[in-house]
PDB file of C-alpha atoms in Angstrom:
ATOM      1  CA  UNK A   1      20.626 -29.566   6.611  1.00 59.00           C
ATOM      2  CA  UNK A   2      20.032 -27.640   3.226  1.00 88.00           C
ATOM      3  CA  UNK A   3      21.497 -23.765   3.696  1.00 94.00           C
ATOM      4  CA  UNK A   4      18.801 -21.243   3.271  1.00 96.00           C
ATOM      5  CA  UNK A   5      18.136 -20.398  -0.062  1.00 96.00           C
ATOM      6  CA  UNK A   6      17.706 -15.772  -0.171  1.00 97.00           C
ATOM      7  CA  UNK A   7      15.998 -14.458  -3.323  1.00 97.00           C
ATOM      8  CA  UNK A   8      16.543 -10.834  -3.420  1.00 97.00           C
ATOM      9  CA  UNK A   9      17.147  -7.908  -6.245  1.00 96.00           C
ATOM     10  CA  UNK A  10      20.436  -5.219  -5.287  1.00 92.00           C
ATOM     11  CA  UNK A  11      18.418  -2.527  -5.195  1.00 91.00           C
ATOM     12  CA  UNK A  12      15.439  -3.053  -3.452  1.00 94.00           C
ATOM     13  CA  UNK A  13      15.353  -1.471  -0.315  1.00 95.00           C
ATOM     14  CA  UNK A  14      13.691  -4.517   1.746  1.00 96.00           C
ATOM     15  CA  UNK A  15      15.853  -7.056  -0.121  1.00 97.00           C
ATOM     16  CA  UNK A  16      19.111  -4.874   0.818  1.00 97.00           C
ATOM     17  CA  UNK A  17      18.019  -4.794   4.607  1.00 96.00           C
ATOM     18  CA  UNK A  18      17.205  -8.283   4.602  1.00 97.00           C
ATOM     19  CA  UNK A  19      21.116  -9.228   2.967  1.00 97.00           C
ATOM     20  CA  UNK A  20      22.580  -6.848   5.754  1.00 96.00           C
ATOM     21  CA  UNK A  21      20.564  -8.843   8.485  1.00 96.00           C
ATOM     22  CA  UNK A  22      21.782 -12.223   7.023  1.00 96.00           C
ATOM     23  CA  UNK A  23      25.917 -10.634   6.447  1.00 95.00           C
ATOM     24  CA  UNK A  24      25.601  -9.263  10.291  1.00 94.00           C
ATOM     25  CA  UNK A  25      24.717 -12.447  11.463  1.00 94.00           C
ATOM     26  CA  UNK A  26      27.262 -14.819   9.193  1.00 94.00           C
ATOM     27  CA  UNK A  27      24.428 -17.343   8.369  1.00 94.00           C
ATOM     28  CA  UNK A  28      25.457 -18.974   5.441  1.00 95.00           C
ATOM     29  CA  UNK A  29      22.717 -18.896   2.724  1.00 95.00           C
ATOM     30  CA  UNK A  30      22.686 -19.367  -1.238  1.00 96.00           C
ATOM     31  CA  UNK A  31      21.826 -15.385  -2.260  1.00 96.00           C
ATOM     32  CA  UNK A  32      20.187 -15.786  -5.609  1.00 96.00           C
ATOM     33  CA  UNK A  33      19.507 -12.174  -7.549  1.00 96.00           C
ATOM     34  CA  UNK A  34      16.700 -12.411  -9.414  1.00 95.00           C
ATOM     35  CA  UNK A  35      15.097  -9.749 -12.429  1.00 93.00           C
ATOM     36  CA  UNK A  36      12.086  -8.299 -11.630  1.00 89.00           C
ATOM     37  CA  UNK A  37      11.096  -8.607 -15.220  1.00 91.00           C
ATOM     38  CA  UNK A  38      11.746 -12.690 -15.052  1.00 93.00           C
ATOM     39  CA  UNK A  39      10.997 -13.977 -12.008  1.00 94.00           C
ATOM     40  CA  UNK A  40      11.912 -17.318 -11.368  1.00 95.00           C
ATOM     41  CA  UNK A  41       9.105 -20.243 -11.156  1.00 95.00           C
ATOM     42  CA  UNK A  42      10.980 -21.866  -7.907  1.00 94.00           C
ATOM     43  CA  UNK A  43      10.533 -18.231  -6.290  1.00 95.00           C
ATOM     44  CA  UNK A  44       7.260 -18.042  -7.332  1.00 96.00           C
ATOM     45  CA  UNK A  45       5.970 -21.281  -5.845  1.00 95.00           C
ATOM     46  CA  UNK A  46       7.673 -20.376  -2.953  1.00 94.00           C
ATOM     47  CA  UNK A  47       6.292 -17.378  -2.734  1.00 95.00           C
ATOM     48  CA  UNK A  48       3.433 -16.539  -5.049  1.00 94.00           C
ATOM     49  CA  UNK A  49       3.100 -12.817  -4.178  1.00 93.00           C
ATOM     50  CA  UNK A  50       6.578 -12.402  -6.505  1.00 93.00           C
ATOM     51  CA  UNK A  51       8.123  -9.988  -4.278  1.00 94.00           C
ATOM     52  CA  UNK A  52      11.746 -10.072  -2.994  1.00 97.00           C
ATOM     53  CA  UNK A  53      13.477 -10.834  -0.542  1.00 98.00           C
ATOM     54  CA  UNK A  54      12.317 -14.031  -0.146  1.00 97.00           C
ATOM     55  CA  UNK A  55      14.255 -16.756   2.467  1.00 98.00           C
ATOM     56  CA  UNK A  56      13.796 -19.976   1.979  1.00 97.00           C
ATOM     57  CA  UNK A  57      13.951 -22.334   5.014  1.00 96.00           C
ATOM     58  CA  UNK A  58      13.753 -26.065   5.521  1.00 93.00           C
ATOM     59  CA  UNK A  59      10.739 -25.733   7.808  1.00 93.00           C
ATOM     60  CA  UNK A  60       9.175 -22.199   6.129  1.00 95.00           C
ATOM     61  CA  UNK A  61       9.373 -19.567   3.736  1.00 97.00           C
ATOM     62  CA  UNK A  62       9.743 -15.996   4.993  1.00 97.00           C
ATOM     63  CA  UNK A  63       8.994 -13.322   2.501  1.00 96.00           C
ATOM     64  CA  UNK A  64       9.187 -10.280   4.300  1.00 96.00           C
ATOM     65  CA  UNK A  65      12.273  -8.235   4.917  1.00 97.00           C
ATOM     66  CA  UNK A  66      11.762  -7.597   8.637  1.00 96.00           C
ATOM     67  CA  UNK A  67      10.415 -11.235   9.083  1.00 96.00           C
ATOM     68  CA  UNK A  68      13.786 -12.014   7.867  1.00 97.00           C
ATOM     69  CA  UNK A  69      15.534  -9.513  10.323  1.00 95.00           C
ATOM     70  CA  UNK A  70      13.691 -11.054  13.043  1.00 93.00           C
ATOM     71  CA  UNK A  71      14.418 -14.498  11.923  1.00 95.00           C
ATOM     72  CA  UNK A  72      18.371 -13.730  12.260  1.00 94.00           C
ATOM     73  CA  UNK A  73      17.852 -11.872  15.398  1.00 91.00           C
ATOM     74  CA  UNK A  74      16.008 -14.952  16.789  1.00 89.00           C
ATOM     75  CA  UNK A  75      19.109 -17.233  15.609  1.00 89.00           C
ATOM     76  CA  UNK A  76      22.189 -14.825  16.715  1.00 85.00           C
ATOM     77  CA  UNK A  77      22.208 -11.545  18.668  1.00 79.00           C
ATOM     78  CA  UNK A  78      23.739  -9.546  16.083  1.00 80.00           C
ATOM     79  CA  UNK A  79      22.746  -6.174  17.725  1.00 78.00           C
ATOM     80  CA  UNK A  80      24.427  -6.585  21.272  1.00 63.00           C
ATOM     81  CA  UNK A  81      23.795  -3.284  21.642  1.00 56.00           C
ATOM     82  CA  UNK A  82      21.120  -2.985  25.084  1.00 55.00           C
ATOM     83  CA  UNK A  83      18.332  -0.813  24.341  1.00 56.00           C
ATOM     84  CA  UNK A  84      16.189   1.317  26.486  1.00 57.00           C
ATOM     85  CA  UNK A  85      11.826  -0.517  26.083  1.00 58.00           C
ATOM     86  CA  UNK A  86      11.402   3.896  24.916  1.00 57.00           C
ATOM     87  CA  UNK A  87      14.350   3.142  22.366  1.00 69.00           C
ATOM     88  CA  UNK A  88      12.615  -0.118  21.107  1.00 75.00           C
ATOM     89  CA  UNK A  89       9.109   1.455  20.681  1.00 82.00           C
ATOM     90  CA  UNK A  90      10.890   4.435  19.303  1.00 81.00           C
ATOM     91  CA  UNK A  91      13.035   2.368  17.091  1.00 84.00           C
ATOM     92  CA  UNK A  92       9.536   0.684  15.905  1.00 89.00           C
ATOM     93  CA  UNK A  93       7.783   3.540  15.054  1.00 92.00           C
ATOM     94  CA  UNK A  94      10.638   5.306  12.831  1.00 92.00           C
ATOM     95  CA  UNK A  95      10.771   1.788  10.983  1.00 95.00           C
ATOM     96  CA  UNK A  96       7.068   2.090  10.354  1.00 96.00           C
ATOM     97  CA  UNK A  97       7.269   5.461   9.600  1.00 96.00           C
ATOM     98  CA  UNK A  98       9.770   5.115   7.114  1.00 97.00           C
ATOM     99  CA  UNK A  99       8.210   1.323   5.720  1.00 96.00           C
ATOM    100  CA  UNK A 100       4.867   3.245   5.136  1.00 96.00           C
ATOM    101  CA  UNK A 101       4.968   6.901   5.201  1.00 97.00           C
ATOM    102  CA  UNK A 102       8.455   7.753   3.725  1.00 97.00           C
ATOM    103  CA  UNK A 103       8.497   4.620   1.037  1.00 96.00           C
ATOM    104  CA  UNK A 104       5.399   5.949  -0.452  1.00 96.00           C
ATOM    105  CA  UNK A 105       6.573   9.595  -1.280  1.00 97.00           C
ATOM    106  CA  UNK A 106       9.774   8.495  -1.688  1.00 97.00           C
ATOM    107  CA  UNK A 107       8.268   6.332  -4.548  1.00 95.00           C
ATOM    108  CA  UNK A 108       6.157   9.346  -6.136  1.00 95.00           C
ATOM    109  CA  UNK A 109       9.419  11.568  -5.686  1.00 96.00           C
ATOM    110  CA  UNK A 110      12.333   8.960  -7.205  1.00 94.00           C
ATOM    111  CA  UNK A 111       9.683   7.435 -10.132  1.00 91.00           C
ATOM    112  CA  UNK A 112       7.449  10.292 -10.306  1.00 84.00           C
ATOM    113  CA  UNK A 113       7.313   9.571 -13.894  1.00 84.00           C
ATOM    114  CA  UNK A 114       4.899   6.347 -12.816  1.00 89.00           C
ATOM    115  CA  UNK A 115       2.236   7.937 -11.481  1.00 87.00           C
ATOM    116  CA  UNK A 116      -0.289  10.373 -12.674  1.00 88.00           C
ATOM    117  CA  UNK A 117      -0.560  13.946 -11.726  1.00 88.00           C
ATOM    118  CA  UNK A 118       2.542  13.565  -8.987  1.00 89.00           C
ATOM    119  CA  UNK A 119       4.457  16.680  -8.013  1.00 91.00           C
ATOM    120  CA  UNK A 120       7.879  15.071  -7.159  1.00 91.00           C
ATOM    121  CA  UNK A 121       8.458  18.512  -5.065  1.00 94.00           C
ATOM    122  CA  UNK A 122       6.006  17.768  -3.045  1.00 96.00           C
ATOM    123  CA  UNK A 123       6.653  14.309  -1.797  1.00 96.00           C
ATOM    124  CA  UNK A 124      10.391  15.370  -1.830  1.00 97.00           C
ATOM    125  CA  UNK A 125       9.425  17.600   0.982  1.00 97.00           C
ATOM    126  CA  UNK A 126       8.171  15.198   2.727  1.00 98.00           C
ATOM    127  CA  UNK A 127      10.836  12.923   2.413  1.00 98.00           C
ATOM    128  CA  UNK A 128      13.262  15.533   3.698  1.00 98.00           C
ATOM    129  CA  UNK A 129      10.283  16.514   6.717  1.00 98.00           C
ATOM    130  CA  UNK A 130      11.214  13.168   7.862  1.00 97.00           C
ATOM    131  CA  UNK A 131      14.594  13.133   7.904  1.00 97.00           C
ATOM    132  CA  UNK A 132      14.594  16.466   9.216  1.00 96.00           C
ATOM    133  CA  UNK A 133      12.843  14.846  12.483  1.00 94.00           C
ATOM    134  CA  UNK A 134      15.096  11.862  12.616  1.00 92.00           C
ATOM    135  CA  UNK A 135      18.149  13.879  12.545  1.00 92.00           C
ATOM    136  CA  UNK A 136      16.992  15.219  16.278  1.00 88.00           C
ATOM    137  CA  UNK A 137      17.326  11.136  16.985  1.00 82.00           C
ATOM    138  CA  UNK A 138      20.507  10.271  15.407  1.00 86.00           C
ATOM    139  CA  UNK A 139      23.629  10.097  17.892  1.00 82.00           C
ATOM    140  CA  UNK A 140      26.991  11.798  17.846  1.00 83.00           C
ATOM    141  CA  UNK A 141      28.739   8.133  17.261  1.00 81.00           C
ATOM    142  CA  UNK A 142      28.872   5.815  14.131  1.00 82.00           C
ATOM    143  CA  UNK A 143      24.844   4.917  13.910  1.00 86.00           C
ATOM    144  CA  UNK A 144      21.932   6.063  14.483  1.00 82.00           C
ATOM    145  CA  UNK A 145      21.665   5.333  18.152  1.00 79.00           C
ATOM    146  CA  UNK A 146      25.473   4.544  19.197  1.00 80.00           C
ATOM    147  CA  UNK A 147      28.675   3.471  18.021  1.00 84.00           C
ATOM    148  CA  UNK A 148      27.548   0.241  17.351  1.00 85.00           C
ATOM    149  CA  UNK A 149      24.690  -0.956  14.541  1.00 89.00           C
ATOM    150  CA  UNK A 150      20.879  -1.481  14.906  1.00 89.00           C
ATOM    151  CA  UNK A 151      17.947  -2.648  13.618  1.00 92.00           C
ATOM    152  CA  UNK A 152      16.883   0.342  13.420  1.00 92.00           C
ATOM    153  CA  UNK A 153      20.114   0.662  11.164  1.00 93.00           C
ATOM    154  CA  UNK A 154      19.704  -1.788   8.319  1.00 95.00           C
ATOM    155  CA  UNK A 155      15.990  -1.281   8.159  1.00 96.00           C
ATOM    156  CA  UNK A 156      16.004   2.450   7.129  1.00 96.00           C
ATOM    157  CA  UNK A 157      19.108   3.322   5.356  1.00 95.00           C
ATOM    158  CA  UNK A 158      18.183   1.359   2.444  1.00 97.00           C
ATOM    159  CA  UNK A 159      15.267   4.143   1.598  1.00 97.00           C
ATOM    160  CA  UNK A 160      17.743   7.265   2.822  1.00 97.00           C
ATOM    161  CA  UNK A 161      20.012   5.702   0.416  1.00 96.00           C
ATOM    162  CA  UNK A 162      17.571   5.450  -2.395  1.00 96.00           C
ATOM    163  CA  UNK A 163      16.649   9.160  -1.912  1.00 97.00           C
ATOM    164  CA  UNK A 164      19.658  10.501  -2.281  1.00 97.00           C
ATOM    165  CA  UNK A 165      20.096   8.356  -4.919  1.00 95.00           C
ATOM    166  CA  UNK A 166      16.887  10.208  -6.357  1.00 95.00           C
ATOM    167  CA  UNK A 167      19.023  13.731  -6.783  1.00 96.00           C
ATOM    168  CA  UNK A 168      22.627  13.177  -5.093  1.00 97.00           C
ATOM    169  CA  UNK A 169      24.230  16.560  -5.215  1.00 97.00           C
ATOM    170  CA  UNK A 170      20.761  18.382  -4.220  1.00 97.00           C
ATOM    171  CA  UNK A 171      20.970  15.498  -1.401  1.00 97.00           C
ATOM    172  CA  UNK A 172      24.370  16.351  -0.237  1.00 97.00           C
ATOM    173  CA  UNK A 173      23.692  20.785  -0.386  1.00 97.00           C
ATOM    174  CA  UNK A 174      21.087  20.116   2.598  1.00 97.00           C
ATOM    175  CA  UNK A 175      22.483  21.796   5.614  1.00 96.00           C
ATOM    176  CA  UNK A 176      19.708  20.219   7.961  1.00 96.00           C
ATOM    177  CA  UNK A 177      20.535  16.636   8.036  1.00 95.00           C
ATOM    178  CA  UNK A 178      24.389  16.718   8.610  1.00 93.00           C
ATOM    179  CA  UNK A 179      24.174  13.445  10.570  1.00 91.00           C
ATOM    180  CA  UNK A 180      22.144  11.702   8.548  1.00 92.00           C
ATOM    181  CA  UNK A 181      24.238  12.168   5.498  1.00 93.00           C
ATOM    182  CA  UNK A 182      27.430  11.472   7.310  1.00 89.00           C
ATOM    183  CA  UNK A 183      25.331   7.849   7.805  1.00 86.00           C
ATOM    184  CA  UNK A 184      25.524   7.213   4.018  1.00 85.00           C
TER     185      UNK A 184
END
């Protein structure tokens, strides 16, 4: 059997959640890093949508990251951690919230420069409304929900980390989200 082949790019956010799903679960798989300004033809006729990550199966092609999160979960536990059905649909809406809602402003606040008539202030704001709200969530252990990590984990960090990324020592002077910058 071939090992899966991962196409993915270091700093996208979905590609990094998609490597910490495959590391967590010690599946062996060919990680190929890729430039989003020279995409590879074998990735593209994989995967003609030319977005990353992209896992490449024997039987199928998954191109989405939580698809691939799911796909590992499916293969190994790696989140032995029992959680509550409230914690699951919980845990399902913040990754929504933060796949849709967050990614968006965190887009017009990090490349503001990309899009016309943006105040980066603004979506900022927003940005830090969210977190603000998830740090009510977050648990007095290691992770966001205990001492040991989630889904729920993997699949948002990767934005929190791009946003402080965005302005790191206005990041770090926010008194409201202690816990979630101890996370990072």
């Amino acid at each position: 059997m071939k090992i899966p082949i991962l196409y993915s790019f270091k700093r996208c956010p979905y590609a990094m959640r998609a490597r910490m799903a495959i590391k967590l679960g010690n599946i062996e798989c060919e990680l190929r890093e890729i430039r989003l300004n020279n995409k590879p033809k074998n990735m593209l006729q994989v995967s003609p949508k030319g977005t990353v990550p992209v896992l490449v199966l024997e039987e199928r092609i998954i191109d989405e990251s939580m698809d691939i999160i799911n796909w590992v979960i499916n293969q190994k536990n790696i989140f032995n951690n029992d959680v509550s059905k409230s914690d699951k649909t919980l845990t399902e809406t913040i990754i929504n919230d933060f796949d849709n809602k967050f990614k968006h402003h965190l887009d017009r606040y990090k490349y503001s420069s990309r899009y016309k008539d943006v105040d980066l202030e603004v979506h900022r704001n927003v940005c830090m409304e969210m977190l603000m709200q998830l740090e009510c969530f977050i648990s007095k252990e290691n992770w966001f929900f205990s001492s040991q990590i989630s889904k729920l984990d993997i699949s948002i960090l990767p934005f929190i980390r791009q946003f402080r990324i965005a302005d790191k020592d206005w990041f770090d002077n926010q008194e409201s989200i202690p816990k979630t910058q101890k996370l990072l």
